[in-house]
Structures are given as C-alpha cells and as structure tokens.
Amino acid sequence: MSDSGLVADGAEVCNLFNSFFSSVGEVLAGTISQKYHTDTSKIFMYGSGSSHDTTLNYLKPCSMDEVNKIIDDLDANTSTGLDGISTKAIKCLKNLIIGNLVNSINKCFELGIFPDSLKIAKVNPIHKTDPSNYRPISVLPVISKIFEKLLYHRLNNFLTEKKVLIDEQYGFRPKSSTLTAAVDLITKIKTNIDQKNIGLGIFIDLKKAFDTVSHQKLLLKLKNICIIDTALNIFESYLRNRR
C-alpha cells in the first residue's frame, strides 16, 4: 500500500518495500528528541578500565585452515544471495577456490576495504502483525558471511584481550547466550531473596535498535578503544554503501 492506495504491480511493490526498509532507521532516529541524544564524549566513559596500550591498526591475515573451518561450519541449507552462489556450491568447490579466496580477503585486510559487491543483500519482507508491519530478512552472499566471520574473530579477540566488554554482556560472545543470561538473572534474584534484600529489574526493548545505531558514533567508539588505521578503515568500509 502506498499513499495513493493499493499497489498490485510487482516491481512497484518491490520499490516501495526497498524505499521503506532503506529509510526506516533514519526516519525513526529523526523522531527521537534531542534531549535523549547521548553526548558523544560520554560514549567513551564505558570500558575505561581496559588497557589502552594495545592498538589494532591492522587485521591479522587469515590462513587456509581458518577459512576452511569457517566454510565447513556453514549451514548448507541457507538461502542463496543475490550473486546466485549457494553455500552447497562453496562447500563442493572449496578445494578449488580456497587459495584465491584467502588471497583476496587478505588483500582487503591489507587495504582496509570491504568489497561493495559483498554488501548487496537480497531482502525478503516477512509479515508480522498488521499490514504495515513487515520484517526484512536480508540474505547476503556466502562469501560475505565468510568475510564477516573473519572480521568477527579478530574484533572479538581484540576486545577480549583489552577487557572492553563487561561480563554481563551475553550477546554474540563465546560460551554465552540468552540461557546463561537467564541463569545469572535467576541466581541473583534467589540470592536477594535469601538475603532478604529487595531486587529491582529494568527491562528495555529498543525499537529498531539495529537500524537506528549511529555509524559515526560506533566508529568513534572503535577508535577510542584503539582500533585505528586500516583496521578502522575496513569497519568503516563495511558499514558504508550497503544496499
């Protein structure tokens, strides 16, 4: 549905979805009152107990063994991206392509570039509740997923070494999940009850949190924890020009 009424033409429907999904984060962020905007200087207050004598100015080159394991761990039944290359094809042709793949990724690490061709997603709108509520499911090229895994491992290792992340951050960390978060919460509640203390829990659900993150502030945060030079450039490149 558009401002002019119902739309039945397939191409126009796709264009409307594309326009909505690509702008929803910016539009929603624009509705947030300025009084709730975080002072940029304050985002550097957290994680200040970490060691700042270690910097990440380049990304360690990946090896054939590392990429080989990532490919082996990929789910062969995942959807195919816009490039038409399936996970099954990557797995079957692994021994033929892995050398060139490793060389290409390492060159990107060296230059601080995440290729634009790997940032083009095929988006499937999934209906949630009312007619105006759709969730976009983005399917990226398989090579992009391999590249992302390599970036994640290097960033996570650096953050762990510098002790930037607090113990209570459960998402996207090894040996941590919503289950461990629930166990810790229940344990703290039980401890308070046993000690006859009052326990208080605050639960916050941020609407479109991923879409409304300020890339500028995110990159400033990375720079503040000493991710610099080509290492910072590749994360900036990763966020830029996504389609």
CSV table of C-alpha atoms in Angstrom, one decimal:
chain,number,residue,atom,x,y,z
A,1,MET,CA,0.0,0.0,0.0
A,2,SER,CA,1.2,3.5,-0.9
A,3,ASP,CA,-0.1,7.0,-0.2
A,4,SER,CA,-2.1,6.7,-3.4
A,5,GLY,CA,-3.7,3.4,-2.5
A,6,LEU,CA,-3.2,-0.3,-3.0
A,7,VAL,CA,-0.3,-1.4,-5.3
A,8,ALA,CA,-0.5,-4.6,-7.3
A,9,ASP,CA,2.4,-4.2,-9.7
A,10,GLY,CA,5.3,-6.5,-8.6
A,11,ALA,CA,8.1,-4.1,-9.5
A,12,GLU,CA,6.3,-1.2,-7.8
A,13,VAL,CA,5.7,-3.3,-4.7
A,14,CYS,CA,9.4,-4.1,-4.5
A,15,ASN,CA,10.4,-0.5,-4.9
A,16,LEU,CA,8.0,0.6,-2.1
A,17,PHE,CA,9.5,-2.1,0.2
A,18,ASN,CA,13.0,-1.0,-0.7
A,19,SER,CA,12.3,2.6,-0.1
A,20,PHE,CA,10.7,1.8,3.3
A,21,PHE,CA,13.4,-0.6,4.6
A,22,SER,CA,16.3,1.6,3.5
A,23,SER,CA,14.9,4.7,5.2
A,24,VAL,CA,13.1,3.4,8.3
A,25,GLY,CA,16.1,3.7,10.6
A,26,GLU,CA,16.9,7.2,9.6
A,27,VAL,CA,13.3,8.3,9.8
A,28,LEU,CA,12.8,6.7,13.2
A,29,ALA,CA,16.1,8.2,14.5
A,30,GLY,CA,14.9,11.6,13.4
A,31,THR,CA,11.8,11.3,15.7
A,32,ILE,CA,14.0,10.9,18.8
A,33,SER,CA,14.1,14.0,20.9
A,34,GLN,CA,17.5,15.7,21.0
A,35,LYS,CA,17.4,15.6,24.8
A,36,TYR,CA,17.7,11.8,24.6
A,37,HIS,CA,20.8,12.0,22.3
A,38,THR,CA,23.9,10.9,24.0
A,39,ASP,CA,26.8,13.4,24.3
A,40,THR,CA,29.5,11.9,22.1
A,41,SER,CA,32.1,12.4,24.8
A,42,LYS,CA,30.1,10.2,27.2
A,43,ILE,CA,30.3,7.1,25.0
A,44,PHE,CA,33.9,6.9,25.8
A,45,MET,CA,33.3,6.6,29.6
A,46,TYR,CA,32.5,2.9,29.4
A,47,GLY,CA,35.2,0.3,29.1
A,48,SER,CA,37.7,2.9,30.5
A,49,GLY,CA,39.1,0.2,32.7
A,50,SER,CA,40.6,-1.6,29.7
A,51,SER,CA,44.2,-1.4,28.7
A,52,HIS,CA,44.8,1.3,26.1
A,53,ASP,CA,48.4,0.4,25.4
A,54,THR,CA,47.3,-2.2,22.9
A,55,THR,CA,46.1,-1.0,19.5
A,56,LEU,CA,44.6,-2.8,16.5
A,57,ASN,CA,46.0,-1.0,13.4
A,58,TYR,CA,45.8,-3.9,11.0
A,59,LEU,CA,44.0,-7.2,10.8
A,60,LYS,CA,45.9,-10.4,11.0
A,61,PRO,CA,46.0,-12.3,7.7
A,62,CYS,CA,43.7,-15.3,7.5
A,63,SER,CA,45.0,-18.8,6.8
A,64,MET,CA,43.7,-21.5,4.6
A,65,ASP,CA,42.9,-23.6,7.7
A,66,GLU,CA,40.9,-20.8,9.2
A,67,VAL,CA,38.8,-20.2,6.1
A,68,ASN,CA,38.5,-24.0,5.6
A,69,LYS,CA,36.9,-24.4,9.0
A,70,ILE,CA,34.5,-21.5,8.5
A,71,ILE,CA,33.3,-23.0,5.2
A,72,ASP,CA,32.9,-26.4,6.9
A,73,ASP,CA,30.8,-24.8,9.6
A,74,LEU,CA,28.4,-23.0,7.2
A,75,ASP,CA,24.9,-24.4,7.1
A,76,ALA,CA,24.5,-25.9,3.6
A,77,ASN,CA,20.7,-25.2,3.6
A,78,THR,CA,20.8,-21.4,3.9
A,79,SER,CA,19.3,-19.2,1.3
A,80,THR,CA,21.3,-18.1,-1.7
A,81,GLY,CA,22.3,-14.4,-2.0
A,82,LEU,CA,21.8,-12.1,-5.0
A,83,ASP,CA,25.0,-13.4,-6.6
A,84,GLY,CA,23.4,-16.9,-7.1
A,85,ILE,CA,26.3,-18.7,-5.4
A,86,SER,CA,24.9,-21.2,-2.9
A,87,THR,CA,26.6,-22.5,0.2
A,88,LYS,CA,26.5,-26.0,-1.2
A,89,ALA,CA,28.5,-24.8,-4.2
A,90,ILE,CA,31.1,-23.1,-2.0
A,91,LYS,CA,31.4,-26.3,0.0
A,92,CYS,CA,31.7,-28.5,-3.1
A,93,LEU,CA,34.3,-26.2,-4.8
A,94,LYS,CA,36.2,-25.4,-1.6
A,95,ASN,CA,39.4,-27.0,-2.6
A,96,LEU,CA,39.5,-25.2,-5.9
A,97,ILE,CA,38.7,-21.7,-4.7
A,98,ILE,CA,40.1,-21.5,-1.2
A,99,GLY,CA,43.6,-20.3,-2.3
A,100,ASN,CA,42.2,-17.4,-4.3
A,101,LEU,CA,39.6,-16.6,-1.6
A,102,VAL,CA,42.3,-16.4,1.1
A,103,ASN,CA,44.5,-14.2,-1.1
A,104,SER,CA,41.5,-11.9,-1.9
A,105,ILE,CA,40.4,-11.5,1.7
A,106,ASN,CA,44.0,-10.8,2.9
A,107,LYS,CA,44.4,-8.1,0.2
A,108,CYS,CA,41.2,-6.5,1.5
A,109,PHE,CA,42.6,-6.7,5.1
A,110,GLU,CA,45.8,-5.0,3.8
A,111,LEU,CA,43.9,-2.2,2.0
A,112,GLY,CA,41.2,-1.7,4.7
A,113,ILE,CA,38.4,-2.4,2.2
A,114,PHE,CA,35.2,-4.5,2.4
A,115,PRO,CA,34.1,-5.0,-1.2
A,116,ASP,CA,30.8,-3.3,-2.3
A,117,SER,CA,29.7,-6.4,-4.1
A,118,LEU,CA,29.5,-8.3,-0.8
A,119,LYS,CA,27.3,-5.6,0.7
A,120,ILE,CA,24.3,-6.1,-1.6
A,121,ALA,CA,21.6,-8.0,0.2
A,122,LYS,CA,18.5,-9.9,-1.2
A,123,VAL,CA,15.7,-8.8,1.1
A,124,ASN,CA,12.6,-10.9,1.8
A,125,PRO,CA,9.8,-9.0,3.6
A,126,ILE,CA,8.2,-11.2,6.3
A,127,HIS,CA,4.8,-10.2,7.5
A,128,LYS,CA,4.5,-9.9,11.3
A,129,THR,CA,1.2,-8.4,12.5
A,130,ASP,CA,-0.8,-5.6,10.9
A,131,PRO,CA,-0.5,-4.8,7.1
A,132,SER,CA,2.0,-2.0,7.8
A,133,ASN,CA,4.4,-4.2,9.8
A,134,TYR,CA,6.9,-6.3,7.9
A,135,ARG,CA,10.3,-7.6,9.0
A,136,PRO,CA,13.1,-7.5,6.4
A,137,ILE,CA,15.1,-10.7,6.2
A,138,SER,CA,18.4,-9.9,4.4
A,139,VAL,CA,20.3,-12.6,2.6
A,140,LEU,CA,23.9,-11.7,1.8
A,141,PRO,CA,26.4,-13.6,-0.5
A,142,VAL,CA,28.0,-16.6,1.1
A,143,ILE,CA,31.5,-15.0,0.6
A,144,SER,CA,30.3,-12.0,2.6
A,145,LYS,CA,29.4,-14.4,5.5
A,146,ILE,CA,32.9,-15.9,5.4
A,147,PHE,CA,34.5,-12.4,5.4
A,148,GLU,CA,32.2,-11.3,8.3
A,149,LYS,CA,33.3,-14.4,10.4
A,150,LEU,CA,36.9,-13.5,9.9
A,151,LEU,CA,36.3,-9.9,10.9
A,152,TYR,CA,34.3,-11.0,14.0
A,153,HIS,CA,37.0,-13.3,15.2
A,154,ARG,CA,39.6,-10.6,15.0
A,155,LEU,CA,37.5,-7.9,16.6
A,156,ASN,CA,36.3,-10.3,19.4
A,157,ASN,CA,39.8,-11.4,20.2
A,158,PHE,CA,40.9,-7.8,20.5
A,159,LEU,CA,38.0,-6.8,22.7
A,160,THR,CA,38.6,-9.8,24.9
A,161,GLU,CA,42.3,-9.1,25.2
A,162,LYS,CA,41.6,-5.5,26.2
A,163,LYS,CA,38.8,-6.5,28.5
A,164,VAL,CA,36.5,-3.9,26.9
A,165,LEU,CA,33.3,-6.0,27.3
A,166,ILE,CA,31.7,-6.4,30.7
A,167,ASP,CA,30.9,-9.9,32.0
A,168,GLU,CA,27.2,-9.1,31.8
A,169,GLN,CA,27.2,-8.7,28.1
A,170,TYR,CA,25.8,-12.0,26.8
A,171,GLY,CA,25.1,-11.5,23.1
A,172,PHE,CA,27.4,-12.6,20.4
A,173,ARG,CA,30.1,-14.0,22.7
A,174,PRO,CA,31.6,-17.5,23.0
A,175,LYS,CA,30.1,-19.6,25.8
A,176,SER,CA,27.4,-17.0,26.4
A,177,SER,CA,23.8,-16.9,25.4
A,178,THR,CA,20.3,-15.9,26.5
A,179,LEU,CA,20.3,-19.1,28.6
A,180,THR,CA,23.3,-18.0,30.6
A,181,ALA,CA,21.8,-14.6,31.0
A,182,ALA,CA,18.6,-16.2,32.3
A,183,VAL,CA,20.6,-18.4,34.7
A,184,ASP,CA,22.5,-15.4,36.1
A,185,LEU,CA,19.4,-13.4,36.5
A,186,ILE,CA,17.6,-16.2,38.4
A,187,THR,CA,20.7,-16.7,40.6
A,188,LYS,CA,20.8,-13.0,41.5
A,189,ILE,CA,17.1,-13.0,42.3
A,190,LYS,CA,17.4,-16.0,44.5
A,191,THR,CA,20.5,-14.5,46.3
A,192,ASN,CA,18.5,-11.3,47.0
A,193,ILE,CA,15.5,-13.3,48.3
A,194,ASP,CA,17.8,-15.5,50.6
A,195,GLN,CA,19.4,-12.3,51.9
A,196,LYS,CA,16.0,-10.6,52.4
A,197,ASN,CA,17.1,-7.8,50.0
A,198,ILE,CA,14.9,-6.0,47.5
A,199,GLY,CA,15.6,-6.9,43.9
A,200,LEU,CA,14.9,-4.5,41.0
A,201,GLY,CA,14.9,-5.4,37.3
A,202,ILE,CA,14.6,-3.0,34.4
A,203,PHE,CA,13.8,-4.5,31.0
A,204,ILE,CA,14.2,-2.3,27.9
A,205,ASP,CA,13.2,-3.2,24.4
A,206,LEU,CA,14.6,-0.7,21.8
A,207,LYS,CA,12.5,-0.3,18.7
A,208,LYS,CA,14.6,-0.8,15.5
A,209,ALA,CA,17.7,-0.7,17.6
A,210,PHE,CA,19.9,-2.1,14.8
A,211,ASP,CA,18.6,0.3,12.2
A,212,THR,CA,19.0,3.4,14.4
A,213,VAL,CA,22.6,2.9,15.6
A,214,SER,CA,24.7,5.9,14.6
A,215,HIS,CA,27.5,4.6,12.5
A,216,GLN,CA,29.5,7.8,13.2
A,217,LYS,CA,29.4,7.2,17.0
A,218,LEU,CA,30.1,3.5,16.5
A,219,LEU,CA,33.2,4.2,14.6
A,220,LEU,CA,34.2,6.8,17.2
A,221,LYS,CA,33.8,4.2,19.9
A,222,LEU,CA,36.0,1.8,17.9
A,223,LYS,CA,38.7,4.5,17.5
A,224,ASN,CA,38.5,5.3,21.2
A,225,ILE,CA,39.4,1.7,22.1
A,226,CYS,CA,42.4,2.0,19.8
A,227,ILE,CA,41.1,0.4,16.6
A,228,ILE,CA,42.9,2.6,14.1
A,229,ASP,CA,44.4,2.8,10.6
A,230,THR,CA,43.5,0.0,8.1
A,231,ALA,CA,41.7,-1.9,10.9
A,232,LEU,CA,39.3,1.0,11.4
A,233,ASN,CA,39.0,1.7,7.7
A,234,ILE,CA,37.7,-1.8,7.0
A,235,PHE,CA,34.9,-1.5,9.6
A,236,GLU,CA,34.0,1.9,8.1
A,237,SER,CA,34.0,0.4,4.6
A,238,TYR,CA,31.9,-2.5,6.0
A,239,LEU,CA,29.2,0.0,7.1
A,240,ARG,CA,29.2,2.2,4.1
A,241,ASN,CA,27.2,1.9,0.9
A,242,ARG,CA,25.1,-1.1,1.9
A,243,ARG,CA,22.3,-1.9,-0.4
